[in-house]
Amino acid sequence: MEVAPQLTEIWLKNITDISAIMLPWDQLRDCTLSDSMGMLYVLEHAKNIRTCHLDMSMPPWGRMPEILPYLRCHSLNALIIYWRPEDNRINEFFSSLTLLSLQNLEIRFLPRLGYHWYINLNYLSELRPTLFKFFERSSSHLIALTLSELPISTNQLVRYLVFMLSLISLDIEYTCGNRPDEDHAIDNEFLQYLTFDDTNHLLPHLCALSLRGRALFCEENLGSLIMSQHDINPQGMGVSLLAKLILDCSAPLNWHCREPPLFHRFV
């Protein structure tokens, strides 16, 4: 008997056992879930899934099984995750997953405002190598990456970007709930890593760049980054690839000691 022949999208929250629901797995293309283990079950059974939204903004639901499946998914193109710090299952989720066709990844960490709570969350120290290995396995086809409030430094971020040679769009946000230090700021070193030249080939196809957070860089490095993003046309002339730049700074830029406004936006 055919089950729901038109059903291609599901949106399920706070479901304790998704495996108990009869669904036409092969025809599903889009799913939204609130449980990371349920998401792994979907990816294991929905062989033609294209887009997954994982909303972990609510407290953890259910218990983590002792043994997780290790999945290599060939169909998923886009993964969007909203994740709150109370849910430490994010490590196991990324450890269990390889996405061989991933093109769009968005991870939004949802910190509490007003104090620097995450310094005492021990599992976050395990997240950094877990993400490194995930990106090593899954980012060869990635063209768009958004990381919002992720508790990793810009130096660590550069280690992830090395695997993303096809990346076209990069969106990084450090604006609330982060430690007031240089590790979580857009600094000169990070801009230099993004500057494309004869010795640095990081993100050679970058067309859209969005940086939001504390600014600890000077105008020369920003200008060098903008001017460096180019390609060579058949006539041998440099052609700018950078089509979109968004810069939101929560601290003054160091522009020759001028006194800029507290908040900048360049589009």
PDB file of C-alpha atoms in Angstrom:
ATOM      1  CA  MET A   1       0.000   0.000   0.000  1.00  0.00           C
ATOM      2  CA  GLU A   2       1.359   3.423  -0.969  1.00  0.00           C
ATOM      3  CA  VAL A   3       1.723   5.831   1.967  1.00  0.00           C
ATOM      4  CA  ALA A   4       1.151   9.597   1.386  1.00  0.00           C
ATOM      5  CA  PRO A   5       2.350   9.649  -2.243  1.00  0.00           C
ATOM      6  CA  GLN A   6       2.600  13.481  -2.290  1.00  0.00           C
ATOM      7  CA  LEU A   7       4.525  13.837   0.980  1.00  0.00           C
ATOM      8  CA  THR A   8       8.020  15.275   0.423  1.00  0.00           C
ATOM      9  CA  GLU A   9       8.493  17.488   3.497  1.00  0.00           C
ATOM     10  CA  ILE A  10       8.159  16.770   7.214  1.00  0.00           C
ATOM     11  CA  TRP A  11       8.337  19.074  10.243  1.00  0.00           C
ATOM     12  CA  LEU A  12       8.420  17.154  13.529  1.00  0.00           C
ATOM     13  CA  LYS A  13       9.297  18.417  17.000  1.00  0.00           C
ATOM     14  CA  ASN A  14       9.547  16.647  20.354  1.00  0.00           C
ATOM     15  CA  ILE A  15       8.944  13.238  18.853  1.00  0.00           C
ATOM     16  CA  THR A  16      10.454  10.597  21.124  1.00  0.00           C
ATOM     17  CA  ASP A  17      10.708   7.847  18.501  1.00  0.00           C
ATOM     18  CA  ILE A  18      10.577   8.905  14.872  1.00  0.00           C
ATOM     19  CA  SER A  19      11.179   5.323  13.782  1.00  0.00           C
ATOM     20  CA  ALA A  20       7.663   4.466  15.004  1.00  0.00           C
ATOM     21  CA  ILE A  21       6.100   6.777  12.411  1.00  0.00           C
ATOM     22  CA  MET A  22       5.290   5.259   9.041  1.00  0.00           C
ATOM     23  CA  LEU A  23       6.742   7.631   6.468  1.00  0.00           C
ATOM     24  CA  PRO A  24       7.531   7.347   2.733  1.00  0.00           C
ATOM     25  CA  TRP A  25      11.256   7.715   3.296  1.00  0.00           C
ATOM     26  CA  ASP A  26      12.399   7.484  -0.322  1.00  0.00           C
ATOM     27  CA  GLN A  27      10.285  10.445  -1.443  1.00  0.00           C
ATOM     28  CA  LEU A  28      11.217  12.845   1.379  1.00  0.00           C
ATOM     29  CA  ARG A  29      13.232  15.868   0.250  1.00  0.00           C
ATOM     30  CA  ASP A  30      13.051  18.296   3.203  1.00  0.00           C
ATOM     31  CA  CYS A  31      12.806  17.743   6.956  1.00  0.00           C
ATOM     32  CA  THR A  32      12.807  19.836  10.130  1.00  0.00           C
ATOM     33  CA  LEU A  33      13.413  18.101  13.464  1.00  0.00           C
ATOM     34  CA  SER A  34      14.281  19.065  17.021  1.00  0.00           C
ATOM     35  CA  ASP A  35      16.254  15.948  17.890  1.00  0.00           C
ATOM     36  CA  SER A  36      19.725  15.174  16.584  1.00  0.00           C
ATOM     37  CA  MET A  37      19.238  11.423  16.950  1.00  0.00           C
ATOM     38  CA  GLY A  38      16.005  11.633  14.980  1.00  0.00           C
ATOM     39  CA  MET A  39      17.909  13.528  12.309  1.00  0.00           C
ATOM     40  CA  LEU A  40      20.463  10.724  12.064  1.00  0.00           C
ATOM     41  CA  TYR A  41      17.599   8.257  11.644  1.00  0.00           C
ATOM     42  CA  VAL A  42      16.134  10.367   8.837  1.00  0.00           C
ATOM     43  CA  LEU A  43      19.473  10.609   7.059  1.00  0.00           C
ATOM     44  CA  GLU A  44      19.912   6.868   7.352  1.00  0.00           C
ATOM     45  CA  HIS A  45      16.513   6.044   5.812  1.00  0.00           C
ATOM     46  CA  ALA A  46      15.644   9.000   3.552  1.00  0.00           C
ATOM     47  CA  LYS A  47      18.026   8.261   0.698  1.00  0.00           C
ATOM     48  CA  ASN A  48      16.884  11.227  -1.422  1.00  0.00           C
ATOM     49  CA  ILE A  49      16.780  13.913   1.262  1.00  0.00           C
ATOM     50  CA  ARG A  50      18.114  17.296   0.096  1.00  0.00           C
ATOM     51  CA  THR A  51      17.624  19.773   2.968  1.00  0.00           C
ATOM     52  CA  CYS A  52      17.597  19.259   6.741  1.00  0.00           C
ATOM     53  CA  HIS A  53      16.814  21.789   9.458  1.00  0.00           C
ATOM     54  CA  LEU A  54      17.845  20.716  12.963  1.00  0.00           C
ATOM     55  CA  ASP A  55      16.315  23.004  15.595  1.00  0.00           C
ATOM     56  CA  MET A  56      18.022  22.198  18.893  1.00  0.00           C
ATOM     57  CA  SER A  57      16.947  25.498  20.479  1.00  0.00           C
ATOM     58  CA  MET A  58      14.838  23.667  23.049  1.00  0.00           C
ATOM     59  CA  PRO A  59      16.302  21.632  25.949  1.00  0.00           C
ATOM     60  CA  PRO A  60      17.526  18.110  25.040  1.00  0.00           C
ATOM     61  CA  TRP A  61      14.719  15.680  24.320  1.00  0.00           C
ATOM     62  CA  GLY A  62      15.198  12.009  25.060  1.00  0.00           C
ATOM     63  CA  ARG A  63      18.345  10.061  25.838  1.00  0.00           C
ATOM     64  CA  MET A  64      21.399   9.455  23.748  1.00  0.00           C
ATOM     65  CA  PRO A  65      21.687   5.820  22.639  1.00  0.00           C
ATOM     66  CA  GLU A  66      24.855   4.030  23.690  1.00  0.00           C
ATOM     67  CA  ILE A  67      25.800   3.177  20.096  1.00  0.00           C
ATOM     68  CA  LEU A  68      25.245   5.659  17.296  1.00  0.00           C
ATOM     69  CA  PRO A  69      25.099   4.786  13.605  1.00  0.00           C
ATOM     70  CA  TYR A  70      27.939   6.087  11.460  1.00  0.00           C
ATOM     71  CA  LEU A  71      26.415   7.569   8.337  1.00  0.00           C
ATOM     72  CA  ARG A  72      27.763   8.526   4.933  1.00  0.00           C
ATOM     73  CA  CYS A  73      25.031  10.536   3.241  1.00  0.00           C
ATOM     74  CA  HIS A  74      25.282  11.156  -0.513  1.00  0.00           C
ATOM     75  CA  SER A  75      22.093  13.166  -1.113  1.00  0.00           C
ATOM     76  CA  LEU A  76      22.000  15.995   1.450  1.00  0.00           C
ATOM     77  CA  ASN A  77      22.827  19.410  -0.022  1.00  0.00           C
ATOM     78  CA  ALA A  78      21.889  21.749   2.830  1.00  0.00           C
ATOM     79  CA  LEU A  79      22.098  21.429   6.622  1.00  0.00           C
ATOM     80  CA  ILE A  80      20.863  24.189   8.936  1.00  0.00           C
ATOM     81  CA  ILE A  81      21.366  23.783  12.684  1.00  0.00           C
ATOM     82  CA  TYR A  82      20.110  25.908  15.589  1.00  0.00           C
ATOM     83  CA  TRP A  83      21.827  24.682  18.727  1.00  0.00           C
ATOM     84  CA  ARG A  84      21.737  25.716  22.372  1.00  0.00           C
ATOM     85  CA  PRO A  85      24.653  25.086  24.766  1.00  0.00           C
ATOM     86  CA  GLU A  86      22.711  22.798  27.106  1.00  0.00           C
ATOM     87  CA  ASP A  87      22.609  20.149  24.402  1.00  0.00           C
ATOM     88  CA  ASN A  88      26.030  18.479  24.366  1.00  0.00           C
ATOM     89  CA  ARG A  89      24.874  15.887  21.819  1.00  0.00           C
ATOM     90  CA  ILE A  90      26.189  18.092  19.026  1.00  0.00           C
ATOM     91  CA  ASN A  91      29.582  16.368  19.341  1.00  0.00           C
ATOM     92  CA  GLU A  92      28.102  12.940  18.785  1.00  0.00           C
ATOM     93  CA  PHE A  93      26.003  14.229  15.906  1.00  0.00           C
ATOM     94  CA  PHE A  94      28.969  15.550  13.931  1.00  0.00           C
ATOM     95  CA  SER A  95      31.145  12.577  14.875  1.00  0.00           C
ATOM     96  CA  SER A  96      28.577  10.200  13.398  1.00  0.00           C
ATOM     97  CA  LEU A  97      28.111  11.961  10.095  1.00  0.00           C
ATOM     98  CA  THR A  98      29.796  12.427   6.733  1.00  0.00           C
ATOM     99  CA  LEU A  99      27.959  14.495   4.118  1.00  0.00           C
ATOM    100  CA  LEU A 100      29.518  13.843   0.742  1.00  0.00           C
ATOM    101  CA  SER A 101      27.349  16.273  -1.274  1.00  0.00           C
ATOM    102  CA  LEU A 102      27.001  19.099   1.237  1.00  0.00           C
ATOM    103  CA  GLN A 103      26.880  22.531  -0.412  1.00  0.00           C
ATOM    104  CA  ASN A 104      25.270  24.764   2.202  1.00  0.00           C
ATOM    105  CA  LEU A 105      25.998  24.555   5.941  1.00  0.00           C
ATOM    106  CA  GLU A 106      24.591  26.898   8.561  1.00  0.00           C
ATOM    107  CA  ILE A 107      25.313  26.480  12.278  1.00  0.00           C
ATOM    108  CA  ARG A 108      23.805  28.976  14.708  1.00  0.00           C
ATOM    109  CA  PHE A 109      24.892  28.685  18.302  1.00  0.00           C
ATOM    110  CA  LEU A 110      22.328  30.237  20.662  1.00  0.00           C
ATOM    111  CA  PRO A 111      24.227  31.663  23.636  1.00  0.00           C
ATOM    112  CA  ARG A 112      22.741  33.154  26.741  1.00  0.00           C
ATOM    113  CA  LEU A 113      23.173  36.893  26.923  1.00  0.00           C
ATOM    114  CA  GLY A 114      24.721  38.847  29.756  1.00  0.00           C
ATOM    115  CA  TYR A 115      27.503  36.566  30.940  1.00  0.00           C
ATOM    116  CA  HIS A 116      30.193  34.302  29.546  1.00  0.00           C
ATOM    117  CA  TRP A 117      28.621  30.991  30.459  1.00  0.00           C
ATOM    118  CA  TYR A 118      30.317  28.722  27.964  1.00  0.00           C
ATOM    119  CA  ILE A 119      33.811  28.898  29.450  1.00  0.00           C
ATOM    120  CA  ASN A 120      32.772  26.157  31.900  1.00  0.00           C
ATOM    121  CA  LEU A 121      31.212  23.828  29.348  1.00  0.00           C
ATOM    122  CA  ASN A 122      33.868  21.129  29.058  1.00  0.00           C
ATOM    123  CA  TYR A 123      32.344  19.417  26.045  1.00  0.00           C
ATOM    124  CA  LEU A 124      33.080  22.465  23.890  1.00  0.00           C
ATOM    125  CA  SER A 125      36.787  21.642  23.989  1.00  0.00           C
ATOM    126  CA  GLU A 126      35.888  18.368  22.269  1.00  0.00           C
ATOM    127  CA  LEU A 127      33.770  20.153  19.686  1.00  0.00           C
ATOM    128  CA  ARG A 128      36.703  21.833  17.951  1.00  0.00           C
ATOM    129  CA  PRO A 129      38.523  18.646  16.845  1.00  0.00           C
ATOM    130  CA  THR A 130      35.145  17.051  16.089  1.00  0.00           C
ATOM    131  CA  LEU A 131      34.257  19.887  13.719  1.00  0.00           C
ATOM    132  CA  PHE A 132      37.725  19.763  12.199  1.00  0.00           C
ATOM    133  CA  LYS A 133      37.278  16.098  11.277  1.00  0.00           C
ATOM    134  CA  PHE A 134      33.723  16.706  10.056  1.00  0.00           C
ATOM    135  CA  PHE A 135      34.854  19.487   7.726  1.00  0.00           C
ATOM    136  CA  GLU A 136      37.748  17.354   6.542  1.00  0.00           C
ATOM    137  CA  ARG A 137      35.253  14.652   5.547  1.00  0.00           C
ATOM    138  CA  SER A 138      32.342  16.759   4.322  1.00  0.00           C
ATOM    139  CA  SER A 139      33.359  20.125   2.886  1.00  0.00           C
ATOM    140  CA  SER A 140      34.887  19.333  -0.513  1.00  0.00           C
ATOM    141  CA  HIS A 141      31.722  20.565  -2.285  1.00  0.00           C
ATOM    142  CA  LEU A 142      30.741  23.264   0.208  1.00  0.00           C
ATOM    143  CA  ILE A 143      29.899  26.597  -1.438  1.00  0.00           C
ATOM    144  CA  ALA A 144      28.150  28.476   1.406  1.00  0.00           C
ATOM    145  CA  LEU A 145      29.071  28.500   5.102  1.00  0.00           C
ATOM    146  CA  THR A 146      27.389  30.408   7.945  1.00  0.00           C
ATOM    147  CA  LEU A 147      28.731  30.169  11.502  1.00  0.00           C
ATOM    148  CA  SER A 148      26.958  32.296  14.099  1.00  0.00           C
ATOM    149  CA  GLU A 149      28.307  32.666  17.649  1.00  0.00           C
ATOM    150  CA  LEU A 150      30.160  29.384  17.382  1.00  0.00           C
ATOM    151  CA  PRO A 151      32.585  29.117  20.345  1.00  0.00           C
ATOM    152  CA  ILE A 152      35.696  28.769  18.224  1.00  0.00           C
ATOM    153  CA  SER A 153      38.404  31.333  17.593  1.00  0.00           C
ATOM    154  CA  THR A 154      39.170  32.815  14.204  1.00  0.00           C
ATOM    155  CA  ASN A 155      42.514  30.966  14.217  1.00  0.00           C
ATOM    156  CA  GLN A 156      40.662  27.689  14.639  1.00  0.00           C
ATOM    157  CA  LEU A 157      38.219  28.714  11.938  1.00  0.00           C
ATOM    158  CA  VAL A 158      41.055  29.110   9.453  1.00  0.00           C
ATOM    159  CA  ARG A 159      41.972  25.456  10.011  1.00  0.00           C
ATOM    160  CA  TYR A 160      38.459  24.502   8.887  1.00  0.00           C
ATOM    161  CA  LEU A 161      38.471  26.800   5.853  1.00  0.00           C
ATOM    162  CA  VAL A 162      41.513  25.022   4.426  1.00  0.00           C
ATOM    163  CA  PHE A 163      39.218  22.191   3.319  1.00  0.00           C
ATOM    164  CA  MET A 164      36.735  24.490   1.540  1.00  0.00           C
ATOM    165  CA  LEU A 165      38.338  25.216  -1.807  1.00  0.00           C
ATOM    166  CA  SER A 166      34.949  25.616  -3.512  1.00  0.00           C
ATOM    167  CA  LEU A 167      33.521  28.076  -0.993  1.00  0.00           C
ATOM    168  CA  ILE A 168      31.748  31.066  -2.572  1.00  0.00           C
ATOM    169  CA  SER A 169      29.930  32.578   0.424  1.00  0.00           C
ATOM    170  CA  LEU A 170      31.281  32.971   3.975  1.00  0.00           C
ATOM    171  CA  ASP A 171      29.219  34.445   6.835  1.00  0.00           C
ATOM    172  CA  ILE A 172      30.850  34.684  10.279  1.00  0.00           C
ATOM    173  CA  GLU A 173      29.214  36.246  13.331  1.00  0.00           C
ATOM    174  CA  TYR A 174      30.714  36.963  16.769  1.00  0.00           C
ATOM    175  CA  THR A 175      28.380  39.533  18.310  1.00  0.00           C
ATOM    176  CA  CYS A 176      26.837  38.341  21.589  1.00  0.00           C
ATOM    177  CA  GLY A 177      27.723  36.085  24.445  1.00  0.00           C
ATOM    178  CA  ASN A 178      31.360  35.695  23.436  1.00  0.00           C
ATOM    179  CA  ARG A 179      34.398  36.330  25.538  1.00  0.00           C
ATOM    180  CA  PRO A 180      35.715  39.911  25.303  1.00  0.00           C
ATOM    181  CA  ASP A 181      39.101  38.859  23.967  1.00  0.00           C
ATOM    182  CA  GLU A 182      40.940  38.839  20.680  1.00  0.00           C
ATOM    183  CA  ASP A 183      40.261  35.154  20.028  1.00  0.00           C
ATOM    184  CA  HIS A 184      36.657  35.984  19.203  1.00  0.00           C
ATOM    185  CA  ALA A 185      37.173  39.043  17.057  1.00  0.00           C
ATOM    186  CA  ILE A 186      37.747  39.875  13.402  1.00  0.00           C
ATOM    187  CA  ASP A 187      41.436  40.745  13.524  1.00  0.00           C
ATOM    188  CA  ASN A 188      44.258  41.565  11.123  1.00  0.00           C
ATOM    189  CA  GLU A 189      45.549  37.996  11.065  1.00  0.00           C
ATOM    190  CA  PHE A 190      42.175  36.623  10.030  1.00  0.00           C
ATOM    191  CA  LEU A 191      41.846  39.165   7.200  1.00  0.00           C
ATOM    192  CA  GLN A 192      45.346  38.303   6.034  1.00  0.00           C
ATOM    193  CA  TYR A 193      44.366  34.638   5.854  1.00  0.00           C
ATOM    194  CA  LEU A 194      41.436  35.614   3.622  1.00  0.00           C
ATOM    195  CA  THR A 195      43.674  37.748   1.398  1.00  0.00           C
ATOM    196  CA  PHE A 196      44.412  35.866  -1.815  1.00  0.00           C
ATOM    197  CA  ASP A 197      47.953  36.242  -3.165  1.00  0.00           C
ATOM    198  CA  ASP A 198      50.855  34.214  -4.571  1.00  0.00           C
ATOM    199  CA  THR A 199      51.550  32.555  -1.220  1.00  0.00           C
ATOM    200  CA  ASN A 200      48.022  32.299   0.186  1.00  0.00           C
ATOM    201  CA  HIS A 201      45.338  30.437  -1.762  1.00  0.00           C
ATOM    202  CA  LEU A 202      42.679  30.165   0.945  1.00  0.00           C
ATOM    203  CA  LEU A 203      39.137  30.540  -0.501  1.00  0.00           C
ATOM    204  CA  PRO A 204      40.135  31.405  -4.078  1.00  0.00           C
ATOM    205  CA  HIS A 205      36.496  31.583  -5.286  1.00  0.00           C
ATOM    206  CA  LEU A 206      35.020  33.783  -2.550  1.00  0.00           C
ATOM    207  CA  CYS A 207      32.247  36.033  -3.917  1.00  0.00           C
ATOM    208  CA  ALA A 208      30.295  37.005  -0.787  1.00  0.00           C
ATOM    209  CA  LEU A 209      31.830  37.822   2.584  1.00  0.00           C
ATOM    210  CA  SER A 210      29.950  38.786   5.745  1.00  0.00           C
ATOM    211  CA  LEU A 211      31.813  39.481   8.985  1.00  0.00           C
ATOM    212  CA  ARG A 212      29.999  40.541  12.154  1.00  0.00           C
ATOM    213  CA  GLY A 213      31.709  41.091  15.475  1.00  0.00           C
ATOM    214  CA  ARG A 214      34.456  42.944  17.309  1.00  0.00           C
ATOM    215  CA  ALA A 215      36.809  44.588  14.846  1.00  0.00           C
ATOM    216  CA  LEU A 216      40.524  44.524  15.659  1.00  0.00           C
ATOM    217  CA  PHE A 217      41.959  45.300  12.258  1.00  0.00           C
ATOM    218  CA  CYS A 218      43.167  48.267  10.237  1.00  0.00           C
ATOM    219  CA  GLU A 219      41.920  49.620   6.934  1.00  0.00           C
ATOM    220  CA  GLU A 220      45.031  48.517   5.026  1.00  0.00           C
ATOM    221  CA  ASN A 221      44.317  44.850   5.670  1.00  0.00           C
ATOM    222  CA  LEU A 222      40.666  45.255   4.756  1.00  0.00           C
ATOM    223  CA  GLY A 223      41.651  46.999   1.530  1.00  0.00           C
ATOM    224  CA  SER A 224      44.191  44.301   0.689  1.00  0.00           C
ATOM    225  CA  LEU A 225      41.556  41.609   1.170  1.00  0.00           C
ATOM    226  CA  ILE A 226      39.091  43.378  -1.131  1.00  0.00           C
ATOM    227  CA  MET A 227      41.656  44.023  -3.849  1.00  0.00           C
ATOM    228  CA  SER A 228      43.063  40.490  -3.696  1.00  0.00           C
ATOM    229  CA  GLN A 229      39.841  38.690  -4.560  1.00  0.00           C
ATOM    230  CA  HIS A 230      40.271  38.445  -8.308  1.00  0.00           C
ATOM    231  CA  ASP A 231      40.512  36.025 -11.180  1.00  0.00           C
ATOM    232  CA  ILE A 232      42.295  36.194 -14.513  1.00  0.00           C
ATOM    233  CA  ASN A 233      40.123  36.513 -17.606  1.00  0.00           C
ATOM    234  CA  PRO A 234      41.202  35.245 -21.060  1.00  0.00           C
ATOM    235  CA  GLN A 235      42.766  38.638 -21.808  1.00  0.00           C
ATOM    236  CA  GLY A 236      45.046  38.307 -18.801  1.00  0.00           C
ATOM    237  CA  MET A 237      43.299  41.044 -16.825  1.00  0.00           C
ATOM    238  CA  GLY A 238      42.328  40.726 -13.169  1.00  0.00           C
ATOM    239  CA  VAL A 239      38.582  40.483 -12.611  1.00  0.00           C
ATOM    240  CA  SER A 240      37.169  41.044  -9.132  1.00  0.00           C
ATOM    241  CA  LEU A 241      35.198  38.085  -7.805  1.00  0.00           C
ATOM    242  CA  LEU A 242      34.014  39.737  -4.594  1.00  0.00           C
ATOM    243  CA  ALA A 243      30.449  40.853  -5.300  1.00  0.00           C
ATOM    244  CA  LYS A 244      29.105  41.299  -1.767  1.00  0.00           C
ATOM    245  CA  LEU A 245      30.742  42.563   1.420  1.00  0.00           C
ATOM    246  CA  ILE A 246      28.964  43.004   4.756  1.00  0.00           C
ATOM    247  CA  LEU A 247      30.941  44.263   7.716  1.00  0.00           C
ATOM    248  CA  ASP A 248      29.211  44.852  11.065  1.00  0.00           C
ATOM    249  CA  CYS A 249      31.563  45.919  13.827  1.00  0.00           C
ATOM    250  CA  SER A 250      30.574  46.075  17.481  1.00  0.00           C
ATOM    251  CA  ALA A 251      33.788  47.903  18.379  1.00  0.00           C
ATOM    252  CA  PRO A 252      35.488  50.883  16.662  1.00  0.00           C
ATOM    253  CA  LEU A 253      37.739  50.165  13.733  1.00  0.00           C
ATOM    254  CA  ASN A 254      41.369  51.206  13.977  1.00  0.00           C
ATOM    255  CA  TRP A 255      41.388  53.642  11.087  1.00  0.00           C
ATOM    256  CA  HIS A 256      44.400  55.908  11.591  1.00  0.00           C
ATOM    257  CA  CYS A 257      43.175  56.903  15.059  1.00  0.00           C
ATOM    258  CA  ARG A 258      40.072  58.532  13.650  1.00  0.00           C
ATOM    259  CA  GLU A 259      37.002  58.281  15.870  1.00  0.00           C
ATOM    260  CA  PRO A 260      34.445  56.284  13.874  1.00  0.00           C
ATOM    261  CA  PRO A 261      30.926  55.582  15.135  1.00  0.00           C
ATOM    262  CA  LEU A 262      30.515  52.656  17.492  1.00  0.00           C
ATOM    263  CA  PHE A 263      28.697  50.621  14.852  1.00  0.00           C
ATOM    264  CA  HIS A 264      29.704  50.288  11.197  1.00  0.00           C
ATOM    265  CA  ARG A 265      27.950  48.656   8.304  1.00  0.00           C
ATOM    266  CA  PHE A 266      29.416  48.349   4.825  1.00  0.00           C
ATOM    267  CA  VAL A 267      27.441  46.665   2.045  1.00  0.00           C
TER     268      VAL A 267
END
